Short mmCIF file of C-alpha atoms in Angstrom, two decimals:
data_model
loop_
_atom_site.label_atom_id
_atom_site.label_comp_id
_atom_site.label_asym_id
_atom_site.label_seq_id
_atom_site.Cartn_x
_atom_site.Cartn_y
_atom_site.Cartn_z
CA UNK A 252 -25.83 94.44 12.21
CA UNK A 253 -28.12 91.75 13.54
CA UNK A 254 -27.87 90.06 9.65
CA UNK A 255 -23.87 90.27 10.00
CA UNK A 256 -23.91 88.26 13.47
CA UNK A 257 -25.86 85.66 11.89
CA UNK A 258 -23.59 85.15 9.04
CA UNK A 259 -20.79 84.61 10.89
CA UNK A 260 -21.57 82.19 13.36
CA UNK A 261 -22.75 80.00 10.96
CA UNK A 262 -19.67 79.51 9.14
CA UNK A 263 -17.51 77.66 12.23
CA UNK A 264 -20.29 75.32 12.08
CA UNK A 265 -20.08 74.46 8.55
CA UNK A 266 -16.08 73.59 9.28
CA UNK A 267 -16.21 72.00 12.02
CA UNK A 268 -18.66 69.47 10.66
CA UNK A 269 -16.04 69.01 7.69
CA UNK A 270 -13.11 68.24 9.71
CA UNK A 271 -14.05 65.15 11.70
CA UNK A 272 -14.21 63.40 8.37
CA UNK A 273 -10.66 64.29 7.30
CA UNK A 274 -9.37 63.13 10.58
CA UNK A 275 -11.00 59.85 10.75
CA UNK A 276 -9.76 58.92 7.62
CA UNK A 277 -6.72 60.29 7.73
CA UNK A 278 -6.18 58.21 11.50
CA UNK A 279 -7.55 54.84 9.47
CA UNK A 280 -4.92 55.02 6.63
CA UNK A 281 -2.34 55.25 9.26
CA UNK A 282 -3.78 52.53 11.44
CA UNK A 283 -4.46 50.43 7.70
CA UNK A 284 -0.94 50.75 6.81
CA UNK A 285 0.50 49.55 10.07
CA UNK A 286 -1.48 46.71 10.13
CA UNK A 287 -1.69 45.89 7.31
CA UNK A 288 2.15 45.34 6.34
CA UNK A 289 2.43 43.40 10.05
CA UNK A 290 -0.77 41.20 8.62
CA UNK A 291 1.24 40.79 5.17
CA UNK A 292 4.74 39.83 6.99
CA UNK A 293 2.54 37.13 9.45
CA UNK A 294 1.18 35.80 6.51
CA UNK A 295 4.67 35.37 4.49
CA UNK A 296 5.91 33.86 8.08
CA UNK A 297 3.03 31.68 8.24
CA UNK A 298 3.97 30.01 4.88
CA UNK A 299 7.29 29.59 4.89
CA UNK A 300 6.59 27.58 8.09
CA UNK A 301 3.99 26.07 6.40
CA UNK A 302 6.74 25.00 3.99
CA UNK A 303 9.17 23.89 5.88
CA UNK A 304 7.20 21.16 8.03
CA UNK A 305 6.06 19.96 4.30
CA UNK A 306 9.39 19.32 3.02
CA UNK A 307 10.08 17.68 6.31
CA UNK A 308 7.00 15.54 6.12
CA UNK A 309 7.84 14.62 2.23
CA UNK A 310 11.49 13.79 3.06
CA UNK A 311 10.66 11.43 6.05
CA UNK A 312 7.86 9.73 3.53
CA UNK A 313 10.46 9.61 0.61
CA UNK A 314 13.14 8.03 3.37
CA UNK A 315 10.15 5.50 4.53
CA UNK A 316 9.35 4.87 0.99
CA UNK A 317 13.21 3.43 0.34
CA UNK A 318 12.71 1.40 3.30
CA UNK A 319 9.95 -0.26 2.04
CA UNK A 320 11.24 -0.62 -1.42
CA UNK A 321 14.40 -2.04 0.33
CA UNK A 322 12.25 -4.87 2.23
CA UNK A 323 9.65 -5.70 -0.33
CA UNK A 324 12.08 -5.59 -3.58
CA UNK A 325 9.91 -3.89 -5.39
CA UNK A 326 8.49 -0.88 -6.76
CA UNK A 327 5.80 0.35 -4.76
CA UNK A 328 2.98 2.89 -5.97
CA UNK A 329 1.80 5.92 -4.88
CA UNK A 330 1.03 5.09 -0.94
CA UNK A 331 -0.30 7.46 1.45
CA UNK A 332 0.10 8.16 4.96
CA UNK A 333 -2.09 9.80 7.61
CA UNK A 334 -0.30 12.53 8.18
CA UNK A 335 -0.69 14.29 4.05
CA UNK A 336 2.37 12.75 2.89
CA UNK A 337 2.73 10.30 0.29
CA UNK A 338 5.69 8.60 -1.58
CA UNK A 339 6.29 6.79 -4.59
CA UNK A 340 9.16 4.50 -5.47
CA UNK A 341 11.02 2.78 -8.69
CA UNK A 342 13.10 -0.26 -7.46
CA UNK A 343 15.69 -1.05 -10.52
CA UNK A 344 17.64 -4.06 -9.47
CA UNK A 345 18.63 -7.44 -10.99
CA UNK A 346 18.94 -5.61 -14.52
CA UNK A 347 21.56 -6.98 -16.77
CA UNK A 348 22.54 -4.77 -19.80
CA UNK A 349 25.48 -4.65 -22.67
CA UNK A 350 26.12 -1.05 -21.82
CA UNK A 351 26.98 -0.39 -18.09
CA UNK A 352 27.71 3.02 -15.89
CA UNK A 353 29.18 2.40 -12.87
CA UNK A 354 27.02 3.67 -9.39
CA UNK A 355 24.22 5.57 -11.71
CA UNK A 356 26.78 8.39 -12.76
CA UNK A 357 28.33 9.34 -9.60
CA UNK A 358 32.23 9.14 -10.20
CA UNK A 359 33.75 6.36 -8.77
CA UNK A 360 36.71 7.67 -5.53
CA UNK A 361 40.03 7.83 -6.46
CA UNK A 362 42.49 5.33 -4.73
CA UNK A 363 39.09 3.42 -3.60
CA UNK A 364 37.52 2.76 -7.10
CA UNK A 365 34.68 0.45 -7.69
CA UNK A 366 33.38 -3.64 -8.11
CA UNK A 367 32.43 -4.74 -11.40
CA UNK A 368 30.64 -7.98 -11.05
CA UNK A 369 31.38 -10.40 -14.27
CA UNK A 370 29.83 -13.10 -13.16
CA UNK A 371 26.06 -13.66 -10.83
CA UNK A 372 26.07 -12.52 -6.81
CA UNK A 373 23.69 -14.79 -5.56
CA UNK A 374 21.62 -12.13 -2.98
CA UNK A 375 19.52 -14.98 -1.11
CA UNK A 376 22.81 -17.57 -0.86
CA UNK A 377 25.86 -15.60 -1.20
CA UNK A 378 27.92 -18.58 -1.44
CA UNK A 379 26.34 -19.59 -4.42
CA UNK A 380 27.82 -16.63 -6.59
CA UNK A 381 30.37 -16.32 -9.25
CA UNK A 382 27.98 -18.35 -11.74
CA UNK A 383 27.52 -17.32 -15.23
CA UNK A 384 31.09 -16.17 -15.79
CA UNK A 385 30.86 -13.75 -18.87
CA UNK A 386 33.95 -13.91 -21.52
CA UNK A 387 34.53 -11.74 -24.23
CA UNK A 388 36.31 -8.18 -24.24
CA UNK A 389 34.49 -4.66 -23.45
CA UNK A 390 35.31 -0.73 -23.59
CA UNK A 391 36.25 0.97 -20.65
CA UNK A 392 35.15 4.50 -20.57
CA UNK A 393 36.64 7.31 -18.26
CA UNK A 394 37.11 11.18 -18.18
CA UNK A 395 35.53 14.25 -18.74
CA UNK A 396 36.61 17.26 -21.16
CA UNK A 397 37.12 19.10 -17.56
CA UNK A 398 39.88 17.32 -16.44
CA UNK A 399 42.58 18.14 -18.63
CA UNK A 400 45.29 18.90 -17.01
CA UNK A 401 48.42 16.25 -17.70
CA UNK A 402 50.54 17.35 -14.68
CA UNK A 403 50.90 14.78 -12.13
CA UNK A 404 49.99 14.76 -8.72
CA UNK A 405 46.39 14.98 -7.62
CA UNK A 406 43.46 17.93 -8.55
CA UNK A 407 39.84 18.36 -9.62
CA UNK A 408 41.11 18.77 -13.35
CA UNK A 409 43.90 16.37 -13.43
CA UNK A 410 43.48 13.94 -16.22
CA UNK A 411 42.12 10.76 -14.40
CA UNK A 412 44.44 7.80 -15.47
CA UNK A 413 42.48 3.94 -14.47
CA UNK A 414 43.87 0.99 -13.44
CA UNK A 415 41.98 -2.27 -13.74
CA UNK A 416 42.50 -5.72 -11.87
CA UNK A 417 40.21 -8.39 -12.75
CA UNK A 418 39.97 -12.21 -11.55
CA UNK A 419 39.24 -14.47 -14.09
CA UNK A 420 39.37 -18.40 -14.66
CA UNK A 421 37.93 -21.18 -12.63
CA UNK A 422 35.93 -20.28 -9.12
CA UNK A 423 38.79 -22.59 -7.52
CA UNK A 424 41.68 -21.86 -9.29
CA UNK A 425 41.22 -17.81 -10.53
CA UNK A 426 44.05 -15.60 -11.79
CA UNK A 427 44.35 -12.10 -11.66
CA UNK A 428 45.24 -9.57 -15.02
CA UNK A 429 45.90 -6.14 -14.36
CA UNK A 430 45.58 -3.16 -17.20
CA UNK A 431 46.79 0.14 -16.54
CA UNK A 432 45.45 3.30 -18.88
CA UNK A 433 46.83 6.36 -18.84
CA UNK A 434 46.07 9.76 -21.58
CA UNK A 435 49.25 11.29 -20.73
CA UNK A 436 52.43 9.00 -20.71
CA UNK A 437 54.79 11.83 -19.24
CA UNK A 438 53.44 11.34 -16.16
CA UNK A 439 53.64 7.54 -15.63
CA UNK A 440 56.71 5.08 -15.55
CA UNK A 441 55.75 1.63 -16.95
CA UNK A 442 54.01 0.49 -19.68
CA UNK A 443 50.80 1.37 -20.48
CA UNK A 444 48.02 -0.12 -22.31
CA UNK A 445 46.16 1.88 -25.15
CA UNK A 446 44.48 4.89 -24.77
CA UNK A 447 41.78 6.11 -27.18
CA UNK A 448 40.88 9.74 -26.72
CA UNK A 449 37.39 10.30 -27.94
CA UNK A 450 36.93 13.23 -29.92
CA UNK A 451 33.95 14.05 -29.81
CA UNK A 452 32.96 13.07 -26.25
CA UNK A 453 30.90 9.23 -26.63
CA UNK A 454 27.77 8.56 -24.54
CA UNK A 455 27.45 4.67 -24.37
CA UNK A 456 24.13 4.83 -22.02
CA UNK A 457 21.61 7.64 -23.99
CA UNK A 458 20.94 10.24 -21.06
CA UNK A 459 24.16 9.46 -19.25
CA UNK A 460 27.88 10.52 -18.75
CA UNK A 461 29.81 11.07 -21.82
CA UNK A 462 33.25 10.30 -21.90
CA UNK A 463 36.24 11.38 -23.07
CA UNK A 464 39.11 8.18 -22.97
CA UNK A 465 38.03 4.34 -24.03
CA UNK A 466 40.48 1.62 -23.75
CA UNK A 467 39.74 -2.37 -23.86
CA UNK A 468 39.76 -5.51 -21.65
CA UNK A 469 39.32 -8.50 -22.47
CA UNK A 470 38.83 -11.90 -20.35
CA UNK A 471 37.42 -15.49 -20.13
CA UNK A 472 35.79 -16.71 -17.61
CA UNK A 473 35.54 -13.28 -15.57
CA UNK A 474 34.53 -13.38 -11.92
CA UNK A 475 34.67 -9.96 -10.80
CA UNK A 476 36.87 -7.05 -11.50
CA UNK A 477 37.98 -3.84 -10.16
CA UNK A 478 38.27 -0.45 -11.95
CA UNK A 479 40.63 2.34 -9.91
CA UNK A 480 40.72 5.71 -11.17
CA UNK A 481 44.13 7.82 -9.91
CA UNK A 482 45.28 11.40 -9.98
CA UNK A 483 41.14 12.23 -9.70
CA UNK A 484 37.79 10.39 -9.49
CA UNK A 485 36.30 9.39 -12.72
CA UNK A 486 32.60 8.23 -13.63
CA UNK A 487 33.19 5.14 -15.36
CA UNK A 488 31.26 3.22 -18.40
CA UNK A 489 31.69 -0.09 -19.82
CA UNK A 490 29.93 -1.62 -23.38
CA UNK A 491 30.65 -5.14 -24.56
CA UNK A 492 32.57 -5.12 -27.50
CA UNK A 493 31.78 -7.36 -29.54
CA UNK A 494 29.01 -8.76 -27.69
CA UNK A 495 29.70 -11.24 -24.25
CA UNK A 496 29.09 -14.54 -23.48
CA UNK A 497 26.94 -15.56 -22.41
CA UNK A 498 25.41 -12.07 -23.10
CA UNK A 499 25.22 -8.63 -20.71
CA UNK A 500 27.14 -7.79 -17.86
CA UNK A 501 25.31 -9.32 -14.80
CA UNK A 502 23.49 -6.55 -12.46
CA UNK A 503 25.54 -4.86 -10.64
CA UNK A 504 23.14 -4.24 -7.74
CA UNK A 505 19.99 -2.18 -6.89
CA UNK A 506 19.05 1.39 -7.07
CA UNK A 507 15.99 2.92 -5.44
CA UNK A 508 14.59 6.03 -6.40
CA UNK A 509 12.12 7.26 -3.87
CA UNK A 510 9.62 10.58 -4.39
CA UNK A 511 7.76 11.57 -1.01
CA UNK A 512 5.29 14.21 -1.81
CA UNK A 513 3.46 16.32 0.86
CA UNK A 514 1.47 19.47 -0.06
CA UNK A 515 3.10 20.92 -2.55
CA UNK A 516 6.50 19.77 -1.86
CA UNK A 517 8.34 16.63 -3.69
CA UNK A 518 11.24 15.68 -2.24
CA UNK A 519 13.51 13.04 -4.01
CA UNK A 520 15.61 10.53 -2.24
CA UNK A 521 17.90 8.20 -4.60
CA UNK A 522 19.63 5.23 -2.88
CA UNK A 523 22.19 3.03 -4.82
CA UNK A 524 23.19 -0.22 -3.17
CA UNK A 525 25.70 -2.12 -4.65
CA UNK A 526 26.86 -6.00 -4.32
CA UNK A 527 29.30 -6.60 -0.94
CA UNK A 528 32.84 -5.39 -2.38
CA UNK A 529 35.52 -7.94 -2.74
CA UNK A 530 38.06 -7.39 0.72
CA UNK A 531 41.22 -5.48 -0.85
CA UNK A 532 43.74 -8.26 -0.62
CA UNK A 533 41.89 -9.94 -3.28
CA UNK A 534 43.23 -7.25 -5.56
CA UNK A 535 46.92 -6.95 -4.85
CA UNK A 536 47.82 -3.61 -7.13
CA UNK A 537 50.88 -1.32 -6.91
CA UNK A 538 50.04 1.76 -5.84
CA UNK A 539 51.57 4.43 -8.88
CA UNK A 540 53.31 6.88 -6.42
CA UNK A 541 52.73 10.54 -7.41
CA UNK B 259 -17.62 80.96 23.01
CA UNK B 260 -19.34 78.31 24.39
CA UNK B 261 -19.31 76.77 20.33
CA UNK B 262 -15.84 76.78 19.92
CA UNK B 263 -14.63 74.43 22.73
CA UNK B 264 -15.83 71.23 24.09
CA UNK B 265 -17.65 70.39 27.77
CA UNK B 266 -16.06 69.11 30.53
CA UNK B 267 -18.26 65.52 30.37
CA UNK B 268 -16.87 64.89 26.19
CA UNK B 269 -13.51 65.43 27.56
CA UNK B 270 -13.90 62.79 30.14
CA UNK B 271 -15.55 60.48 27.63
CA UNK B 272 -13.14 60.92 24.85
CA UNK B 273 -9.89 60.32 27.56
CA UNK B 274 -11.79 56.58 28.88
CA UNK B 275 -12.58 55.61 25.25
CA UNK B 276 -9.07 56.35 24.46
CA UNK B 277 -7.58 54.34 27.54
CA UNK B 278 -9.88 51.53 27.14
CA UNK B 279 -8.91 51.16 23.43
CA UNK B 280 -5.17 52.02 24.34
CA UNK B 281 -5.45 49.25 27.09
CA UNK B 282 -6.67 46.43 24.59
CA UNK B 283 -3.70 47.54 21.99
CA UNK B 284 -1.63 46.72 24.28
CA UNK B 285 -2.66 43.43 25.61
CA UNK B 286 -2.55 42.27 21.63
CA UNK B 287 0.71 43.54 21.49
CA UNK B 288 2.11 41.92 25.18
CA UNK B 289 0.29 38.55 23.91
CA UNK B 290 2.28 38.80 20.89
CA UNK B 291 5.51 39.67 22.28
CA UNK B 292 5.08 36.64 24.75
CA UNK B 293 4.24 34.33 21.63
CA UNK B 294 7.33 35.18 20.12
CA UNK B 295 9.16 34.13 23.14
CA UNK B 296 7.16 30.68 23.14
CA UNK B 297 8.06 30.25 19.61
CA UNK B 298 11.62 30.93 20.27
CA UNK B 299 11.75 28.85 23.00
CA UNK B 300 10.01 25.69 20.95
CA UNK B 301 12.17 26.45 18.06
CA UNK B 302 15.17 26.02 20.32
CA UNK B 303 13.97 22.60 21.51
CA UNK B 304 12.81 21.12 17.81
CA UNK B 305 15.86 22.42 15.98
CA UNK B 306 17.85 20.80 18.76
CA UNK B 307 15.77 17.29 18.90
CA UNK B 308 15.90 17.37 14.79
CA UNK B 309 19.55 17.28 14.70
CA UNK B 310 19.76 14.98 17.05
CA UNK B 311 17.84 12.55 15.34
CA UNK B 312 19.17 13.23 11.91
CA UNK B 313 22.38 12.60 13.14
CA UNK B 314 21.72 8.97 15.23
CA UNK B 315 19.59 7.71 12.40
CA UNK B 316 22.41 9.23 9.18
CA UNK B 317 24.85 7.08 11.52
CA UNK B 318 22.46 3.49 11.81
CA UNK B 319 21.60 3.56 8.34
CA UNK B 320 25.12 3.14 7.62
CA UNK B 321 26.26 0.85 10.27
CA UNK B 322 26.95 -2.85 9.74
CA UNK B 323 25.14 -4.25 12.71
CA UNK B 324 24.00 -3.75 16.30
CA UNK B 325 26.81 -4.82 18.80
CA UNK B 326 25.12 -4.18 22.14
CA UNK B 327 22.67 -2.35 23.84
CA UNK B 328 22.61 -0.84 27.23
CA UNK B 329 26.20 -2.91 27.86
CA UNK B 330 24.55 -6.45 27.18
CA UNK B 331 26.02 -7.89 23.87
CA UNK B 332 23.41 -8.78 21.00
CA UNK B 333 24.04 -11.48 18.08
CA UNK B 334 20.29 -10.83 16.89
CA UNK B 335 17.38 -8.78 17.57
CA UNK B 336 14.67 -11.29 16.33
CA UNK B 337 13.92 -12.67 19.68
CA UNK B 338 10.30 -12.60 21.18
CA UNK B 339 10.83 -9.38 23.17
CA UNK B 340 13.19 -6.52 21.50
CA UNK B 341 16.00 -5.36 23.17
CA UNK B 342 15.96 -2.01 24.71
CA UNK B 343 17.93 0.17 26.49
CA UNK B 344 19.18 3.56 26.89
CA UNK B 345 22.43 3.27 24.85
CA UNK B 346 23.51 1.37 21.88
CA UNK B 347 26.57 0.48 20.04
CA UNK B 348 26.67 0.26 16.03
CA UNK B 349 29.82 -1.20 14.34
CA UNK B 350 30.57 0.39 11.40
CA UNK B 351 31.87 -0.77 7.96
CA UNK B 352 35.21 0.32 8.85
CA UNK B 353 34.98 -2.14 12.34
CA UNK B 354 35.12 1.21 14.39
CA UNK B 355 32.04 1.55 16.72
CA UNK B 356 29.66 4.33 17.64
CA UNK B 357 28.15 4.29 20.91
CA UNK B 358 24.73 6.54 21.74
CA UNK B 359 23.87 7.00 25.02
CA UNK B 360 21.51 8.80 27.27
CA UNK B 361 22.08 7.27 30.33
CA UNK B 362 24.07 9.97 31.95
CA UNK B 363 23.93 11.48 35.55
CA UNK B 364 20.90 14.29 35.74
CA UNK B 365 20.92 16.83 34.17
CA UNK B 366 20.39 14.05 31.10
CA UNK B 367 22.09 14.70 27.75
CA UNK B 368 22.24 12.80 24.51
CA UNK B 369 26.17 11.78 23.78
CA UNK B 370 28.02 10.27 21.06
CA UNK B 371 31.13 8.13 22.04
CA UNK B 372 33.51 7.66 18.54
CA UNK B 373 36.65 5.98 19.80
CA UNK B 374 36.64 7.23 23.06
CA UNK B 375 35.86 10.66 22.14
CA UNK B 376 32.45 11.54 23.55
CA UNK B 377 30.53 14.65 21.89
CA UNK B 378 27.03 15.71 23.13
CA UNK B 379 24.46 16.01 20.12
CA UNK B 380 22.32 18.78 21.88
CA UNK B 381 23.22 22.32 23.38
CA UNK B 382 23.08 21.26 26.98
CA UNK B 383 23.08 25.12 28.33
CA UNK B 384 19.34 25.05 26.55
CA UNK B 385 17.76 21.72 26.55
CA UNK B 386 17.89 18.64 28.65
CA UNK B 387 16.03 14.89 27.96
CA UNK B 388 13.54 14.23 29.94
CA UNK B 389 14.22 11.70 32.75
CA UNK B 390 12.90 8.16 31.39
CA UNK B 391 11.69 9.48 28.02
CA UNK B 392 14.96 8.06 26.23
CA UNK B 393 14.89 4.98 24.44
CA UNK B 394 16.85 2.55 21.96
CA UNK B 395 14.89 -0.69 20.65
CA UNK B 396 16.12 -3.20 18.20
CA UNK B 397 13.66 -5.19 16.21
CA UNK B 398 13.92 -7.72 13.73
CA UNK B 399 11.77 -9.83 11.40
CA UNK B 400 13.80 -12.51 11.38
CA UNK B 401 17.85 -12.93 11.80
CA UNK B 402 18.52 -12.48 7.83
CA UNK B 403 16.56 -9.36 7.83
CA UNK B 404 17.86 -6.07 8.45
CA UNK B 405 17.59 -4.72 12.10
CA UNK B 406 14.86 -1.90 12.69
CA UNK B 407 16.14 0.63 15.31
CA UNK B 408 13.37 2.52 17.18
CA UNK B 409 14.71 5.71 18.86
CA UNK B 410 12.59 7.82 21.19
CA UNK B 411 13.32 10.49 23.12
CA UNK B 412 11.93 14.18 25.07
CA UNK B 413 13.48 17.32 25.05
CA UNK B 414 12.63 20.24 27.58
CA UNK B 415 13.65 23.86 27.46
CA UNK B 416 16.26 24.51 30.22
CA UNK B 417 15.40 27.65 31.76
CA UNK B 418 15.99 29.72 35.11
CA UNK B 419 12.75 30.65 35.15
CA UNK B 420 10.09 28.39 34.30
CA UNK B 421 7.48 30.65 33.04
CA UNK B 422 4.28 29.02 30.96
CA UNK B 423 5.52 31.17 27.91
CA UNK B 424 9.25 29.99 28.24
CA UNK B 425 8.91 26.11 28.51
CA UNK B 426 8.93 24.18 26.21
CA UNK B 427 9.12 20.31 25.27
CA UNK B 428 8.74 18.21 22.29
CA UNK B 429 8.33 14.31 21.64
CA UNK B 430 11.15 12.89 18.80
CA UNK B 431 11.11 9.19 17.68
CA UNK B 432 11.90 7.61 14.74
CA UNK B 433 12.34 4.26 13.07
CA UNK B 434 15.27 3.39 11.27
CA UNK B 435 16.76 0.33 9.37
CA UNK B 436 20.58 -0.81 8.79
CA UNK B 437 19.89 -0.52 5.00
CA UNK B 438 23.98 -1.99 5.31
CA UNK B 439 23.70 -4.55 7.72
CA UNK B 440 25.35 -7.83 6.98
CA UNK B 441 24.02 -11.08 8.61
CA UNK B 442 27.51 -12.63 8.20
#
């Protein structure tokens, strides 16, 4: 009987030793899991903040980069600032080429349309421009296989139709020449000049715009011209065809390309500047009504 | 019997370990909760101040030239001492003009007058400039060069109760050039 007593009493013992370890590691992996999925979403918080004042610092360095690039006229190399941002430019300006896209690519506005200088902007003495007067005739290039559509009126994939007005002849006497180009003659009342359609598309500038419609200019003694797309905007490229004279369209203006870099962020800031535009009355042109 | 339960003293000791722990638990969390008010309350101010800012200096970089600031009319800002002020007007290339201004009656706010129609560039019901801390300065290298526009300016939470974990205020300023400005 006495042996029996023993036996039993020792077993509570035995368990209740056991048990505190099951609780106080069941009670951690609770306590683990909560905090450890708050520490994980701090963390992801923490970077993405961590992010955002990066790309901040890199855009304001890329922005101060263009600044400088605009007052030194130059490219500048990798610069650093106090605060671990950095930037990096590539000033392209004063280049004179053959082959020409207008504004780097971006399509030139409808109704607004762009300046093509033909002769020199002087950008220390304006009033010394219009020097170098190129002659010869050149390709104009306009459209994409997008816009398509032949309809008239205005749209996003209306066949872009270009009008061109250029000033030409002596700086005190000039005359103006106007060319109108249009792919789809139902649309327009007058008379048009020829219309190439490219098929397949040509790209004049390797890594640029390729284009769908070419027609041809020609003029002596150019000054400065203006393309207009209608019904939609249009990129627009221009080659010398044959060959100008005196050679190479005259640069067309400057383009900065600025990289800020802070962390691990790059942010790129891309400013074209082109010459002063002619004031409109300088290019009387009938409006085609729609 | 006596094995099976616990004394009177471990129950006492167990229930203050488990307050004192308890208590601490909770004054993380409460610190927490009162940091994400504070961080609320600066986000409020720097998202405000950053549009702000974006705004004014998107609207010099394209502006012509500087027409006046603080009322008196400016040709050039390449004299000895800049020009300062707490408003300024920018003509644009179309020959409208923009005026900034923080120069209003307190409670101060940071407006945009656009042909007469005046907008305010931050949410008035949260922030407010600080008295004084508004600025617009015009610098130039010479008169050929393009004007450099220095804009500074301090924002403070607006709040009904001013509470160390509500406020909040943040320093903006920037420098910005007329990357269209034409001398002529």
């Amino acid at each position: 009987m006495c042996s029996l007593h023993y036996n039993s009493s020792s077993k509570p013992k035995k368990l209740q030793g056991g048990q505190i370890l099951l609780i106080v590691v069941l009670t951690m992996v609770v306590a683990l899991t909560v905090g450890l999925s708050i520490a994980s979403r701090i963390v992801t918080e923490l970077r993405l903040s961590k992010q955002n004042e990066e790309s901040q610092r890199a855009f304001q360095a890329a922005e101060a980069g263009i600044q400088r690039s605009l007052t030194d006229k130059a490219t500048i190399g990798l610069t650093p600032f106090s605060n671990n941002s950095s930037f990096e430019t590539t000033f392209i300006g004063g280049t004179s080429a053959n082959a020409i896209i207008i504004d780097d690519g971006l399509p030139v506005d409808q109704t607004t349309g762009a300046d093509v200088w033909l002769s020199v902007y002087d950008e220390s003495v304006p009033a010394n421009s219009f020097t170098n007067q190129r002659s010869g005739s050149a390709f104009v290039y306009w459209g994409e296989a997008s816009q398509n559509d032949c309809s008239s009126g205005v749209g996003a994939t209306k066949v872009p139709a270009i009008e061109v007005a250029l000033i030409e002849g002596p700086k005190a006497a000039p005359t103006i020449k106007k060319y109108l180009f249009d792919s789809c003659p139902s649309r327009t009342l007058g008379t048009l000049d020829l219309t190439t359609t490219l098929s397949p598309s040509v790209t004049p500038v390797a890594g640029g715009p390729s284009f769908v419609y070419r027609g041809t200019i020609s003029f002596t003694d150019g000054l400065v011209m203006k393309v207009i797309p209608i019904y939609n905007s249009s990129k627009i490229g221009l080659v010398g065809n044959p060959a100008l004279v005196p050679p190479n369209f005259p640069s067309q203006g400057t383009s900065i390309v600025s990289t800020g870099i802070s962390g691990d962020t790059v942010r790129k800031v891309t400013f074209i500047k082109s010459y002063p535009q002619l004031p409109l009355e300088a290019f009387p042109y009938s409006i085609i009504s729609q | 019997m006596n094995i099976r339960g616990f004394s009177e003293i471990e129950l006492i000791v167990v229930a203050g370990l488990i307050v004192i722990i308890s208590g601490l638990i909770a004054g993380t969390l409460y610190s927490s909760f009162q940091g994400s008010a504070k961080s609320s309350a600066t986000n409020v101010v720097s998202q405000n101040g950053n549009q702000a800012l974006s705004l004014i200096s998107g609207t010099i970089v394209s502006s012509t030239s500087v027409t006046e600031i603080d009322g008196t009319p400016i040709t050039d800002c390449s004299v000895p001492t800049p020009p300062s002020g707490q408003s300024i007007s920018l003509l644009q290339s179309d020959g409208s003009i923009i005026i900034f201004a923080c120069n209003n009656p307190p409670p101060i706010t940071l407006t945009k007058n656009e042909g007469g129609i005046v907008t305010n560039l931050i949410d008035d019901t949260k922030v407010k400039v600080e008295p004084l801390s508004c600025s617009f300065t015009c610098r130039q290298v010479d008169q050929y060069s393009s004007p450099i526009i220095d804009i500074v300016f301090t924002l403070t939470q607006k709040s009904s109760t001013p509470s160390v974990q509500d406020s909040a205020s943040s320093n903006f300023s920037t420098s910005v050039s007329l990357r269209n400005y034409n001398p002529f």
